[in-house]
């Protein structure tokens, strides 16, 4: 019984993270947090001699971050992210 519940919760969480089409159902900050952990954290948290730390990214606007991910220096690392994904991670980073 217990095991089945845990299993279906895990399946649900996986479905929410894995299916971009259902992204709207997940709060952008939750989705953005998952993307940050997976795609950005290794360089930006805590940051390194080239990559600005997360606290510096947080001072930018959503549009600036989306632009960096689309046409700016981060376009190569953001490859494969949808426009919604980019906005979600930017919203997550700039959320107060
Ligand atoms: C492989 C390491 C690496 C990864 C992964 C990475 N970044 Fe960066 N990021 C950098 C470096 C290095 C810079 C500084 C680039 C420069 O100044 O030319 C930077 C700069 C930025 C900037 C500032 C751009 C500007 O115009 O000043 C933003 C915003 C940013 N990253 C967001 C992200 C987000 C969001 C992700 C995840 C989708 C991400 N980065 C993943 C290394 C990385």
Short mmCIF file of N, CA and C and ligand atoms in Angstrom, two decimals:
data_model
loop_
_atom_site.label_atom_id
_atom_site.label_comp_id
_atom_site.label_asym_id
_atom_site.label_seq_id
_atom_site.Cartn_x
_atom_site.Cartn_y
_atom_site.Cartn_z
N UNK A 1 0.83 -1.21 0.00
CA UNK A 1 0.00 0.00 0.00
C UNK A 1 0.86 1.26 0.00
N UNK A 2 1.65 1.38 1.05
CA UNK A 2 2.52 2.55 1.16
C UNK A 2 3.42 2.70 -0.04
N UNK A 3 4.01 1.58 -0.42
CA UNK A 3 4.93 1.63 -1.55
C UNK A 3 4.24 2.11 -2.81
N UNK A 4 3.00 1.65 -3.00
CA UNK A 4 2.27 2.07 -4.20
C UNK A 4 2.04 3.57 -4.20
N UNK A 5 1.73 4.12 -3.04
CA UNK A 5 1.49 5.57 -2.96
C UNK A 5 2.76 6.34 -3.32
N UNK A 6 3.87 5.91 -2.73
CA UNK A 6 5.13 6.58 -3.01
C UNK A 6 5.45 6.49 -4.50
N UNK A 7 5.21 5.29 -5.05
CA UNK A 7 5.50 5.10 -6.47
C UNK A 7 4.67 6.01 -7.35
N UNK A 8 3.40 6.17 -7.07
CA UNK A 8 2.59 7.01 -7.94
C UNK A 8 2.92 8.49 -7.75
N UNK A 9 3.31 8.88 -6.53
CA UNK A 9 3.75 10.28 -6.34
C UNK A 9 5.00 10.56 -7.14
N UNK A 10 5.92 9.61 -7.12
CA UNK A 10 7.15 9.79 -7.89
C UNK A 10 6.84 9.87 -9.37
N UNK A 11 5.91 9.03 -9.83
CA UNK A 11 5.54 9.05 -11.24
C UNK A 11 4.90 10.39 -11.61
N UNK A 12 4.09 10.91 -10.69
CA UNK A 12 3.43 12.19 -10.95
C UNK A 12 4.48 13.31 -11.03
N UNK A 13 5.41 13.32 -10.08
CA UNK A 13 6.45 14.35 -10.08
C UNK A 13 7.26 14.26 -11.37
N UNK A 14 7.58 13.04 -11.77
CA UNK A 14 8.36 12.86 -12.98
C UNK A 14 7.58 13.38 -14.19
N UNK A 15 6.28 13.06 -14.25
CA UNK A 15 5.46 13.49 -15.38
C UNK A 15 5.42 15.02 -15.45
N UNK A 16 5.35 15.67 -14.29
CA UNK A 16 5.27 17.13 -14.30
C UNK A 16 6.57 17.75 -14.80
N UNK A 17 7.69 17.15 -14.41
CA UNK A 17 8.98 17.71 -14.82
C UNK A 17 9.29 17.36 -16.27
N UNK A 18 8.86 16.18 -16.69
CA UNK A 18 9.30 15.67 -17.99
C UNK A 18 8.44 16.18 -19.15
N UNK A 19 7.19 16.54 -18.88
CA UNK A 19 6.30 16.88 -19.98
C UNK A 19 6.18 18.39 -20.16
N UNK A 20 6.85 18.95 -21.16
CA UNK A 20 6.78 20.40 -21.35
C UNK A 20 5.36 20.87 -21.62
N UNK A 21 4.55 20.04 -22.26
CA UNK A 21 3.20 20.46 -22.61
C UNK A 21 2.35 20.72 -21.37
N UNK A 22 2.67 20.04 -20.28
CA UNK A 22 1.89 20.25 -19.06
C UNK A 22 2.57 21.27 -18.14
N UNK A 23 3.57 21.96 -18.68
CA UNK A 23 4.33 22.91 -17.87
C UNK A 23 3.47 23.98 -17.21
N UNK A 24 2.42 24.39 -17.89
CA UNK A 24 1.55 25.43 -17.33
C UNK A 24 0.94 25.03 -16.01
N UNK A 25 0.80 23.71 -15.80
CA UNK A 25 0.17 23.23 -14.58
C UNK A 25 1.10 23.38 -13.37
N UNK A 26 2.39 23.54 -13.61
CA UNK A 26 3.37 23.65 -12.53
C UNK A 26 3.73 25.12 -12.37
N UNK A 27 3.81 25.59 -11.13
CA UNK A 27 4.19 26.98 -10.91
C UNK A 27 5.54 27.24 -11.57
N UNK A 28 5.69 28.38 -12.29
CA UNK A 28 6.94 28.65 -13.00
C UNK A 28 8.16 28.59 -12.10
N UNK A 29 8.02 29.02 -10.83
CA UNK A 29 9.20 29.03 -9.98
C UNK A 29 9.64 27.60 -9.63
N UNK A 30 8.68 26.68 -9.50
CA UNK A 30 9.03 25.29 -9.19
C UNK A 30 9.74 24.68 -10.39
N UNK A 31 9.16 24.88 -11.56
CA UNK A 31 9.74 24.39 -12.79
C UNK A 31 11.11 25.03 -13.03
N UNK A 32 11.18 26.35 -12.81
CA UNK A 32 12.44 27.07 -13.00
C UNK A 32 13.52 26.58 -12.06
N UNK A 33 13.11 26.24 -10.82
CA UNK A 33 14.08 25.73 -9.86
C UNK A 33 14.68 24.41 -10.31
N UNK A 34 13.85 23.58 -10.89
CA UNK A 34 14.33 22.28 -11.38
C UNK A 34 15.29 22.49 -12.55
N UNK A 35 14.95 23.42 -13.43
CA UNK A 35 15.83 23.70 -14.59
C UNK A 35 17.15 24.28 -14.10
N UNK A 36 17.09 25.20 -13.14
CA UNK A 36 18.32 25.80 -12.62
C UNK A 36 19.23 24.72 -12.04
N UNK A 37 18.64 23.82 -11.23
CA UNK A 37 19.44 22.77 -10.59
C UNK A 37 20.10 21.88 -11.64
N UNK A 38 19.37 21.63 -12.71
CA UNK A 38 19.84 20.70 -13.72
C UNK A 38 20.81 21.34 -14.71
N UNK A 39 20.55 22.61 -15.08
CA UNK A 39 21.29 23.19 -16.20
C UNK A 39 22.21 24.37 -15.86
N UNK A 40 22.03 25.00 -14.70
CA UNK A 40 22.74 26.25 -14.44
C UNK A 40 23.59 26.23 -13.18
N UNK A 41 23.15 25.44 -12.20
CA UNK A 41 23.74 25.47 -10.86
C UNK A 41 25.24 25.20 -10.89
N UNK A 42 25.66 24.24 -11.68
CA UNK A 42 27.07 23.85 -11.66
C UNK A 42 27.99 25.03 -11.91
N UNK A 43 27.57 26.02 -12.67
CA UNK A 43 28.42 27.19 -12.93
C UNK A 43 28.03 28.41 -12.08
N UNK A 44 26.75 28.56 -11.76
CA UNK A 44 26.28 29.82 -11.16
C UNK A 44 26.00 29.76 -9.66
N UNK A 45 26.10 28.60 -9.05
CA UNK A 45 25.84 28.51 -7.61
C UNK A 45 26.90 27.63 -7.00
N UNK A 46 27.98 28.24 -6.47
CA UNK A 46 28.14 29.66 -6.12
C UNK A 46 28.70 30.56 -7.23
N UNK A 47 28.93 30.11 -8.41
CA UNK A 47 29.61 30.93 -9.41
C UNK A 47 31.09 30.60 -9.42
N UNK A 48 31.79 31.09 -10.43
CA UNK A 48 33.24 30.87 -10.46
C UNK A 48 33.92 32.14 -10.98
N UNK A 49 35.18 32.03 -11.39
CA UNK A 49 35.90 33.25 -11.77
C UNK A 49 35.29 33.92 -13.01
N UNK A 50 34.54 33.19 -13.81
CA UNK A 50 33.90 33.80 -14.98
C UNK A 50 32.39 33.95 -14.80
N UNK A 51 31.75 32.93 -14.27
CA UNK A 51 30.28 32.94 -14.16
C UNK A 51 29.83 33.74 -12.95
N UNK A 52 28.95 34.73 -13.14
CA UNK A 52 28.44 35.49 -12.00
C UNK A 52 27.63 34.59 -11.07
N UNK A 53 27.75 34.81 -9.74
CA UNK A 53 26.98 33.99 -8.81
C UNK A 53 25.49 34.25 -8.94
N UNK A 54 24.73 33.32 -8.43
CA UNK A 54 23.28 33.39 -8.50
C UNK A 54 22.73 34.73 -7.99
N UNK A 55 23.32 35.27 -6.92
CA UNK A 55 22.83 36.53 -6.35
C UNK A 55 22.93 37.67 -7.36
N UNK A 56 23.95 37.62 -8.24
CA UNK A 56 24.10 38.65 -9.27
C UNK A 56 23.05 38.44 -10.37
N UNK A 57 22.80 37.19 -10.72
CA UNK A 57 21.75 36.92 -11.72
C UNK A 57 20.40 37.43 -11.22
N UNK A 58 20.18 37.34 -9.91
CA UNK A 58 18.91 37.75 -9.32
C UNK A 58 18.66 39.25 -9.45
N UNK A 59 19.71 40.05 -9.70
CA UNK A 59 19.52 41.49 -9.84
C UNK A 59 19.09 41.87 -11.26
N UNK A 60 19.10 40.91 -12.19
CA UNK A 60 18.70 41.19 -13.57
C UNK A 60 17.19 41.06 -13.71
N UNK A 61 16.68 41.50 -14.84
CA UNK A 61 15.25 41.34 -15.08
C UNK A 61 15.00 40.01 -15.79
N UNK A 62 13.74 39.57 -15.77
CA UNK A 62 13.36 38.35 -16.48
C UNK A 62 13.76 38.47 -17.95
N UNK A 63 13.47 39.63 -18.56
CA UNK A 63 13.78 39.80 -19.99
C UNK A 63 15.27 39.73 -20.27
N UNK A 64 16.08 40.29 -19.37
CA UNK A 64 17.54 40.24 -19.57
C UNK A 64 18.04 38.79 -19.52
N UNK A 65 17.50 38.02 -18.58
CA UNK A 65 17.95 36.63 -18.47
C UNK A 65 17.48 35.83 -19.68
N UNK A 66 16.22 36.03 -20.10
CA UNK A 66 15.72 35.33 -21.28
C UNK A 66 16.58 35.69 -22.50
N UNK A 67 16.96 36.97 -22.61
CA UNK A 67 17.80 37.40 -23.74
C UNK A 67 19.17 36.73 -23.68
N UNK A 68 19.76 36.65 -22.48
CA UNK A 68 21.08 36.00 -22.33
C UNK A 68 20.98 34.54 -22.77
N UNK A 69 19.84 33.90 -22.49
CA UNK A 69 19.65 32.48 -22.82
C UNK A 69 19.29 32.28 -24.29
N UNK A 70 18.84 33.33 -24.95
CA UNK A 70 18.34 33.17 -26.31
C UNK A 70 19.35 33.66 -27.35
N UNK A 71 19.86 34.88 -27.14
CA UNK A 71 20.79 35.45 -28.12
C UNK A 71 22.11 35.85 -27.47
N UNK A 72 22.20 35.71 -26.14
CA UNK A 72 23.39 36.15 -25.43
C UNK A 72 24.39 35.03 -25.18
N UNK A 73 25.30 35.26 -24.21
CA UNK A 73 26.38 34.30 -23.96
C UNK A 73 25.90 32.93 -23.48
N UNK A 74 24.67 32.85 -22.96
CA UNK A 74 24.18 31.57 -22.43
C UNK A 74 23.40 30.76 -23.45
N UNK A 75 23.27 31.25 -24.68
CA UNK A 75 22.50 30.51 -25.68
C UNK A 75 22.99 29.07 -25.86
N UNK A 76 24.32 28.83 -25.90
CA UNK A 76 24.76 27.43 -26.09
C UNK A 76 24.34 26.52 -24.93
N UNK A 77 24.41 27.01 -23.68
CA UNK A 77 24.05 26.11 -22.57
C UNK A 77 22.54 25.96 -22.45
N UNK A 78 21.79 26.91 -23.00
CA UNK A 78 20.33 26.84 -22.91
C UNK A 78 19.72 26.09 -24.09
N UNK A 79 20.56 25.53 -24.94
CA UNK A 79 20.05 24.83 -26.10
C UNK A 79 19.11 23.71 -25.66
N UNK A 80 17.97 23.62 -26.33
CA UNK A 80 17.00 22.58 -25.99
C UNK A 80 15.92 23.06 -25.03
N UNK A 81 16.15 24.21 -24.36
CA UNK A 81 15.10 24.76 -23.50
C UNK A 81 14.08 25.48 -24.37
N UNK A 82 12.80 25.34 -24.04
CA UNK A 82 11.76 26.05 -24.77
C UNK A 82 11.70 27.49 -24.26
N UNK A 83 11.03 28.39 -24.98
CA UNK A 83 10.84 29.75 -24.47
C UNK A 83 10.19 29.75 -23.08
N UNK A 84 9.25 28.84 -22.84
CA UNK A 84 8.61 28.74 -21.52
C UNK A 84 9.62 28.33 -20.46
N UNK A 85 10.53 27.42 -20.81
CA UNK A 85 11.56 26.97 -19.87
C UNK A 85 12.45 28.15 -19.47
N UNK A 86 12.84 28.94 -20.48
CA UNK A 86 13.74 30.08 -20.22
C UNK A 86 13.06 31.10 -19.32
N UNK A 87 11.79 31.35 -19.60
CA UNK A 87 11.04 32.29 -18.78
C UNK A 87 10.88 31.74 -17.36
N UNK A 88 10.66 30.44 -17.25
CA UNK A 88 10.48 29.83 -15.92
C UNK A 88 11.75 29.96 -15.09
N UNK A 89 12.90 29.69 -15.70
CA UNK A 89 14.14 29.76 -14.93
C UNK A 89 14.46 31.23 -14.60
N UNK A 90 14.15 32.15 -15.52
CA UNK A 90 14.37 33.58 -15.26
C UNK A 90 13.46 34.06 -14.13
N UNK A 91 12.22 33.59 -14.14
CA UNK A 91 11.27 33.97 -13.09
C UNK A 91 11.74 33.43 -11.74
N UNK A 92 12.22 32.20 -11.77
CA UNK A 92 12.73 31.59 -10.54
C UNK A 92 13.91 32.40 -9.99
N UNK A 93 14.83 32.79 -10.87
CA UNK A 93 16.03 33.49 -10.42
C UNK A 93 15.72 34.88 -9.88
N UNK A 94 14.73 35.55 -10.48
CA UNK A 94 14.46 36.94 -10.10
C UNK A 94 13.39 37.04 -9.02
N UNK A 95 12.73 35.91 -8.68
CA UNK A 95 11.66 35.94 -7.66
C UNK A 95 12.24 36.39 -6.32
N UNK A 96 11.57 37.30 -5.69
CA UNK A 96 12.07 37.82 -4.40
C UNK A 96 11.64 36.92 -3.26
C1 LIG B 1 29.17 25.93 -18.30
C2 LIG B 1 28.93 26.95 -17.29
C3 LIG B 1 27.63 27.70 -17.33
C4 LIG B 1 26.37 27.16 -17.32
C5 LIG B 1 25.96 25.70 -17.29
C6 LIG B 1 25.45 28.29 -17.31
N1 LIG B 1 26.14 29.46 -17.31
FE1 LIG B 1 25.36 31.34 -17.28
N2 LIG B 1 27.22 32.13 -17.45
C7 LIG B 1 28.39 31.41 -17.47
C8 LIG B 1 29.52 32.34 -17.69
C9 LIG B 1 30.99 31.93 -17.78
C10 LIG B 1 28.95 33.63 -17.79
C11 LIG B 1 29.66 34.93 -18.10
C12 LIG B 1 29.60 35.08 -19.61
C13 LIG B 1 30.25 36.30 -20.11
O1 LIG B 1 30.35 37.28 -19.37
O2 LIG B 1 30.63 36.27 -21.29
C14 LIG B 1 27.50 33.47 -17.62
C15 LIG B 1 26.60 34.52 -17.65
C16 LIG B 1 25.25 34.40 -17.43
C17 LIG B 1 24.31 35.50 -17.38
C18 LIG B 1 24.66 36.97 -17.57
C19 LIG B 1 24.68 37.23 -19.04
C20 LIG B 1 24.97 38.67 -19.35
O3 LIG B 1 24.46 39.13 -20.37
O4 LIG B 1 25.68 39.32 -18.56
C21 LIG B 1 23.08 34.97 -17.16
C22 LIG B 1 21.76 35.74 -17.01
C23 LIG B 1 23.24 33.54 -17.05
N3 LIG B 1 24.56 33.22 -17.23
C24 LIG B 1 22.23 32.66 -16.83
C25 LIG B 1 22.35 31.27 -16.90
C26 LIG B 1 21.24 30.36 -16.80
C27 LIG B 1 19.80 30.77 -16.53
C28 LIG B 1 21.75 29.11 -16.96
C29 LIG B 1 20.98 27.80 -17.01
C30 LIG B 1 20.02 27.66 -18.09
C31 LIG B 1 23.19 29.24 -17.13
N4 LIG B 1 23.52 30.57 -17.10
C32 LIG B 1 24.06 28.16 -17.29
C33 LIG B 1 28.53 30.05 -17.32
C34 LIG B 1 27.48 29.14 -17.32
#
